[in-house]
Amino acid sequence: MANLGIPKNSIAVLQKYEFVFQKKFGQNFLIDPHVLEKIIRASGVTKEDFVLEIGPGIGTMTQYLAEAAREVCAVEIDRNLIPILEETLADYDNVTVINEDILKVDVAKLAEEKNGGRPIKVVANLPYYITTPIIMGLFESHVPLESITVMVQKEVADRMQTGPGSKDYGALSLAVQYYAEPYVAAHVPPNCFIPRPKVGSSVIRLTRHKKPPVEVKDEALLFRLIRAAFNQRRKTLQNSLANAGALPFAKEEIARALEAMELPPSVRGEALSLEQFAKLSDLLAGEQK
Ligand code: SAM
């Protein structure tokens, strides 16, 4: 089968099957060999690796992954793409396609069966409508994971890799950085896709930390604090946390904790680093009844 990274080959396949793009599945297919090579390079995939690809589309990146990896499992929700994938991936005996919603796949089981429970690499040009649930789902579940290399909306990549003081900094930055080290490998303009998306995209690699960069007494509390801190961005941290229904702390308890950290009462969540959220979480954990 011809290399689908070459636009005319992709177009020929789409025409042959009279493929109709489904907006609801976030279908924007890559048609740029340089970008495809960059993604594979950024992912660091080698012949030792088992790779999970989310949303193979017509199999463009899957072809590149099949060449680079030991084995690839591609999960595609759109059943209209399955007969196409059978043809475009026919030359590869190291690829399995599963017709399923990735959010319903037991990835830990897959890693166990296909990779003996060793950490897997995830590579994907993600459907943008479910980027965050997919990434956070992988981190929060107990999937043995080495890295996730994904194409996402540029704005989302910016949010994932930024720190305190930036307008893009928020709950997603902290959650991602608790689990992984982000690295933006490329910016990709709309004309590298068919059809063209309305927004710019970035390739980001998230390398999972062996151990989180901060240790806390209560991980669930840390995440509840982070979520509450950014729920009402314009409020002070003190007010956001005191007014959060999901948290049991009185304003005075929060004020005491901030004082112990030498932070002013007017401080906002966006000024705190992950280390400071961890410290606050441990101070407040002592106040929990
Ligand atoms: N990998 C292909 C490429 O780079 O050309 C296609 C990328 S396209 C942005 C996203 C793909 O994910 C589409 O093929 C879409 O049908 C698929 N998809 C969307 N939602 C999905 C889900 N919940 N589970 C699995 N695949 C999904």
Coordinates of C-alpha atoms and ligand atoms in Angstrom, one line a residue:
M1 CA 0.0 0.0 0.0
A2 CA 1.3 3.5 -0.9
N3 CA 2.5 5.9 1.8
L4 CA -0.6 7.8 3.0
G5 CA 1.5 10.6 4.2
I6 CA 1.6 11.7 0.6
P7 CA -1.6 13.8 0.1
K8 CA -2.5 12.3 -3.3
N9 CA -2.4 8.7 -1.9
S10 CA -4.7 9.7 1.0
I11 CA -7.1 11.5 -1.3
A12 CA -7.2 8.4 -3.6
V13 CA -8.2 6.2 -0.7
L14 CA -10.9 8.6 0.6
Q15 CA -12.3 8.8 -2.9
K16 CA -12.3 5.1 -3.5
Y17 CA -14.3 4.5 -0.4
E18 CA -16.4 7.6 -0.8
F19 CA -15.5 8.4 2.8
V20 CA -17.7 11.0 4.5
F21 CA -15.9 12.9 7.3
Q22 CA -17.7 12.9 10.6
K23 CA -17.3 16.2 12.5
K24 CA -18.5 14.6 15.7
F25 CA -15.5 12.3 15.8
G26 CA -13.0 15.2 15.2
Q27 CA -11.8 13.8 11.9
N28 CA -8.9 15.8 10.5
F29 CA -6.4 13.5 8.8
L30 CA -2.7 14.2 8.5
I31 CA -1.3 14.6 5.1
D32 CA 2.3 15.7 5.7
P33 CA 5.2 13.3 5.7
H34 CA 7.5 15.7 7.6
V35 CA 5.0 16.1 10.4
L36 CA 4.5 12.3 10.6
E37 CA 8.2 11.7 10.8
K38 CA 8.5 14.4 13.5
I39 CA 5.8 12.7 15.6
I40 CA 7.5 9.3 15.4
R41 CA 10.9 10.9 16.3
A42 CA 9.4 12.8 19.2
S43 CA 7.7 9.6 20.5
G44 CA 11.1 7.8 20.7
V45 CA 9.3 4.6 19.5
T46 CA 11.7 1.7 18.7
K47 CA 11.4 -1.9 17.6
E48 CA 11.2 -2.9 21.3
D49 CA 8.0 -1.0 21.8
F50 CA 4.3 -1.8 21.9
V51 CA 2.3 1.3 20.9
L52 CA -1.3 2.1 21.4
E53 CA -2.6 4.5 18.7
I54 CA -5.9 6.3 19.4
G55 CA -7.9 7.1 16.3
P56 CA -5.9 5.8 13.3
G57 CA -8.3 7.4 10.8
I58 CA -7.4 5.8 7.4
G59 CA -4.1 4.5 8.9
T60 CA -1.7 7.2 7.9
M61 CA 0.3 7.4 11.2
T62 CA -0.3 3.7 11.8
Q63 CA 1.8 2.9 8.8
Y64 CA 4.7 5.0 10.2
L65 CA 4.2 3.4 13.6
A66 CA 4.2 -0.1 12.2
E67 CA 7.6 0.5 10.6
A68 CA 9.0 1.9 13.8
A69 CA 7.5 -0.3 16.6
R70 CA 7.5 -4.0 17.5
E71 CA 3.7 -4.0 17.7
V72 CA 0.8 -1.5 17.3
C73 CA -2.7 -1.6 18.5
A74 CA -5.0 1.0 16.9
V75 CA -8.4 1.8 18.5
E76 CA -10.9 3.5 16.1
I77 CA -14.5 4.4 17.0
D78 CA -15.8 5.0 13.4
R79 CA -16.8 1.6 11.9
N80 CA -16.8 3.1 8.4
L81 CA -13.0 3.3 8.7
I82 CA -12.5 -0.4 9.5
P83 CA -12.7 -1.7 5.9
I84 CA -10.4 1.1 4.8
L85 CA -7.8 0.2 7.5
E86 CA -8.0 -3.5 6.5
E87 CA -6.7 -2.4 3.1
T88 CA -4.2 0.4 4.1
L89 CA -2.6 -1.8 6.8
A90 CA -2.7 -5.1 4.9
D91 CA 1.1 -5.1 4.5
Y92 CA 1.8 -5.1 8.2
D93 CA 1.5 -8.2 10.4
N94 CA 2.3 -6.3 13.6
V95 CA -0.9 -4.1 13.7
T96 CA -4.2 -4.9 15.3
V97 CA -7.2 -2.6 14.8
I98 CA -10.0 -2.5 17.4
N99 CA -13.3 -0.9 16.5
E100 CA -14.2 0.7 19.8
D101 CA -14.5 4.0 21.8
I102 CA -11.1 4.5 23.5
L103 CA -12.8 5.6 26.6
K104 CA -14.4 2.2 26.9
V105 CA -11.2 0.2 26.3
D106 CA -9.4 -1.5 29.3
V107 CA -6.0 -0.2 28.4
A108 CA -4.3 -1.8 31.5
K109 CA -5.6 -5.2 30.3
L110 CA -4.3 -4.5 26.8
A111 CA -0.9 -3.6 28.2
E112 CA -0.9 -6.8 30.2
E113 CA -1.8 -9.0 27.3
K114 CA 0.3 -7.3 24.6
N115 CA 3.3 -6.0 26.6
G116 CA 3.5 -8.3 29.6
G117 CA 2.4 -5.4 31.9
R118 CA 5.5 -3.3 31.0
P119 CA 5.0 0.5 30.3
I120 CA 3.5 1.2 26.9
K121 CA 3.8 4.2 24.6
V122 CA 0.7 6.0 23.4
V123 CA 0.9 8.0 20.1
A124 CA -2.0 9.8 18.6
N125 CA -3.4 12.6 16.5
L126 CA -6.2 13.0 19.0
P127 CA -9.8 13.9 18.3
Y128 CA -9.8 17.4 19.9
Y129 CA -13.3 17.1 21.4
I130 CA -12.0 14.5 24.0
T131 CA -8.3 15.4 24.4
T132 CA -8.5 16.0 28.1
P133 CA -10.6 13.0 29.2
I134 CA -8.3 10.7 27.2
I135 CA -5.1 12.0 28.6
M136 CA -6.3 12.4 32.2
G137 CA -8.0 9.0 32.0
L138 CA -4.7 7.4 31.0
F139 CA -2.8 9.1 33.8
E140 CA -5.4 8.5 36.5
S141 CA -6.0 4.9 35.8
H142 CA -3.4 2.4 36.7
V143 CA -2.1 1.9 33.1
P144 CA 1.6 1.1 32.9
L145 CA 2.6 4.1 30.7
E146 CA 6.0 5.4 29.5
S147 CA 4.9 8.3 27.5
I148 CA 2.0 9.9 25.5
T149 CA 3.0 11.7 22.3
V150 CA 0.0 13.5 20.9
M151 CA -1.2 16.1 18.4
V152 CA -3.5 18.5 20.3
Q153 CA -4.9 21.9 19.8
K154 CA -2.0 24.4 20.2
E155 CA -3.8 26.2 22.9
V156 CA -4.2 23.0 24.9
A157 CA -0.5 22.1 24.5
D158 CA 0.3 25.7 25.8
R159 CA -1.9 25.1 28.9
M160 CA -0.2 21.7 29.6
Q161 CA 3.3 23.0 29.6
T162 CA 3.1 26.4 31.2
G163 CA 3.8 27.5 34.8
P164 CA 2.5 30.1 37.4
G165 CA 2.1 33.6 36.1
S166 CA 0.9 32.8 32.6
K167 CA -2.7 33.3 31.5
D168 CA -2.7 29.7 30.2
Y169 CA -1.8 28.3 33.6
G170 CA -4.5 26.3 35.3
A171 CA -5.9 23.0 36.6
L172 CA -4.8 21.2 33.4
S173 CA -1.2 22.4 33.7
L174 CA -0.9 21.2 37.3
A175 CA -2.6 17.9 36.6
V176 CA -0.5 17.1 33.6
Q177 CA 2.8 18.2 35.4
Y178 CA 1.9 16.1 38.4
Y179 CA 2.0 13.0 36.3
A180 CA 4.4 13.9 33.5
E181 CA 7.2 16.0 32.0
P182 CA 5.8 17.9 29.0
Y183 CA 7.8 18.7 25.9
V184 CA 6.4 20.5 22.8
A185 CA 8.0 18.9 19.8
A186 CA 6.3 20.8 16.9
H187 CA 3.7 23.3 15.9
V188 CA 1.5 22.2 13.0
P189 CA -0.5 24.5 10.8
P190 CA -4.0 23.7 9.6
N191 CA -2.8 23.0 6.0
C192 CA -1.2 19.8 7.1
F193 CA -4.6 18.2 7.5
I194 CA -7.6 17.2 5.4
P195 CA -10.1 18.8 6.1
R196 CA -8.3 21.8 7.6
P197 CA -9.1 22.4 11.3
K198 CA -9.9 26.0 12.3
V199 CA -7.1 26.1 14.9
G200 CA -3.4 25.5 15.0
S201 CA -2.1 22.2 16.5
S202 CA 1.0 21.1 18.4
V203 CA 2.7 17.8 19.0
I204 CA 3.4 17.3 22.7
R205 CA 5.2 14.5 24.4
L206 CA 4.3 13.8 28.0
T207 CA 6.9 11.5 29.6
R208 CA 5.4 9.9 32.7
H209 CA 7.3 10.7 36.0
K210 CA 8.5 7.5 37.7
K211 CA 7.4 9.2 40.9
P212 CA 5.3 12.4 41.1
P213 CA 7.5 15.6 41.7
V214 CA 5.7 16.3 44.9
E215 CA 4.6 13.9 47.7
V216 CA 1.3 14.6 49.4
K217 CA -0.6 12.9 52.3
D218 CA -3.9 12.9 50.3
E219 CA -3.7 13.0 46.5
A220 CA -7.4 13.3 46.0
L221 CA -7.5 16.4 48.2
L222 CA -4.7 17.9 46.2
F223 CA -6.7 17.6 43.0
R224 CA -9.9 18.9 44.7
L225 CA -8.0 22.0 45.8
I226 CA -6.5 22.5 42.3
R227 CA -9.9 22.2 40.7
A228 CA -11.6 24.5 43.2
A229 CA -8.7 27.1 42.9
F230 CA -9.3 27.6 39.2
N231 CA -13.1 27.3 39.2
Q232 CA -13.5 31.0 39.8
R233 CA -10.3 32.5 38.4
R234 CA -11.0 36.1 39.4
K235 CA -11.6 35.3 43.1
T236 CA -8.8 35.0 45.7
L237 CA -7.6 31.5 46.5
Q238 CA -9.0 31.9 50.0
N239 CA -12.5 32.7 48.7
S240 CA -12.5 30.1 45.9
L241 CA -11.6 27.3 48.4
A242 CA -13.9 28.5 51.2
N243 CA -16.9 28.7 48.7
A244 CA -16.2 25.3 47.0
G245 CA -19.0 23.0 48.0
A246 CA -16.8 20.0 47.6
L247 CA -14.3 21.2 50.3
P248 CA -15.0 21.1 54.0
F249 CA -12.7 24.0 55.1
A250 CA -13.7 27.2 56.8
K251 CA -12.2 30.5 55.6
E252 CA -10.2 30.8 58.8
E253 CA -8.6 27.4 58.3
I254 CA -7.6 28.4 54.8
A255 CA -6.3 31.8 56.0
R256 CA -4.1 30.0 58.6
A257 CA -2.6 27.7 56.0
L258 CA -1.8 30.5 53.6
E259 CA -0.2 32.5 56.5
A260 CA 1.9 29.5 57.4
M261 CA 3.1 29.4 53.8
E262 CA 3.8 33.2 54.0
L263 CA 1.3 33.9 51.2
P264 CA -0.9 37.0 51.3
P265 CA -4.7 36.6 51.8
S266 CA -5.2 38.2 48.4
V267 CA -3.2 35.5 46.6
R268 CA -4.9 33.8 43.6
G269 CA -4.6 30.2 42.6
E270 CA -2.7 31.1 39.4
A271 CA 0.3 32.3 41.5
L272 CA 0.9 29.0 43.2
S273 CA 3.3 26.3 41.9
L274 CA 2.6 22.6 42.1
E275 CA 4.9 22.5 45.2
Q276 CA 2.9 25.2 46.9
F277 CA -0.4 23.4 46.1
A278 CA 1.1 20.3 47.6
K279 CA 2.2 22.1 50.8
L280 CA -1.3 23.7 51.1
S281 CA -2.9 20.3 50.6
D282 CA -0.8 18.8 53.4
L283 CA -1.5 21.7 55.8
L284 CA -5.3 21.4 55.1
A285 CA -5.2 17.6 55.3
G286 CA -4.4 18.1 59.0
E287 CA -7.6 20.2 59.4
Q288 CA -9.9 17.5 57.8
K289 CA -12.4 16.0 60.2
Ligands
SAM1 N1 -4.6 9.3 13.1 C1 -5.3 9.8 11.9 C2 -4.4 10.9 11.3 O1 -3.5 11.3 11.9 O2 -4.6 11.2 10.1 C3 -6.7 10.4 12.3 C4 -6.7 11.5 13.3 S1 -8.2 12.3 13.6 C5 -7.7 13.8 14.3 C6 -8.9 11.5 15.0 C7 -9.4 10.1 14.8 O3 -9.9 9.6 16.1 C8 -10.5 9.9 13.8 O4 -10.2 8.8 13.0 C9 -11.7 9.6 14.7 O5 -12.7 8.8 14.0 C10 -11.1 8.9 15.9 N2 -11.9 9.0 17.1 C11 -12.7 10.0 17.5 N3 -13.2 9.7 18.7 C12 -12.7 8.5 19.1 C13 -12.9 7.7 20.3 N4 -13.7 8.0 21.3 N5 -12.2 6.5 20.3 C14 -11.4 6.1 19.3 N6 -11.2 6.8 18.2 C15 -11.9 8.0 18.1

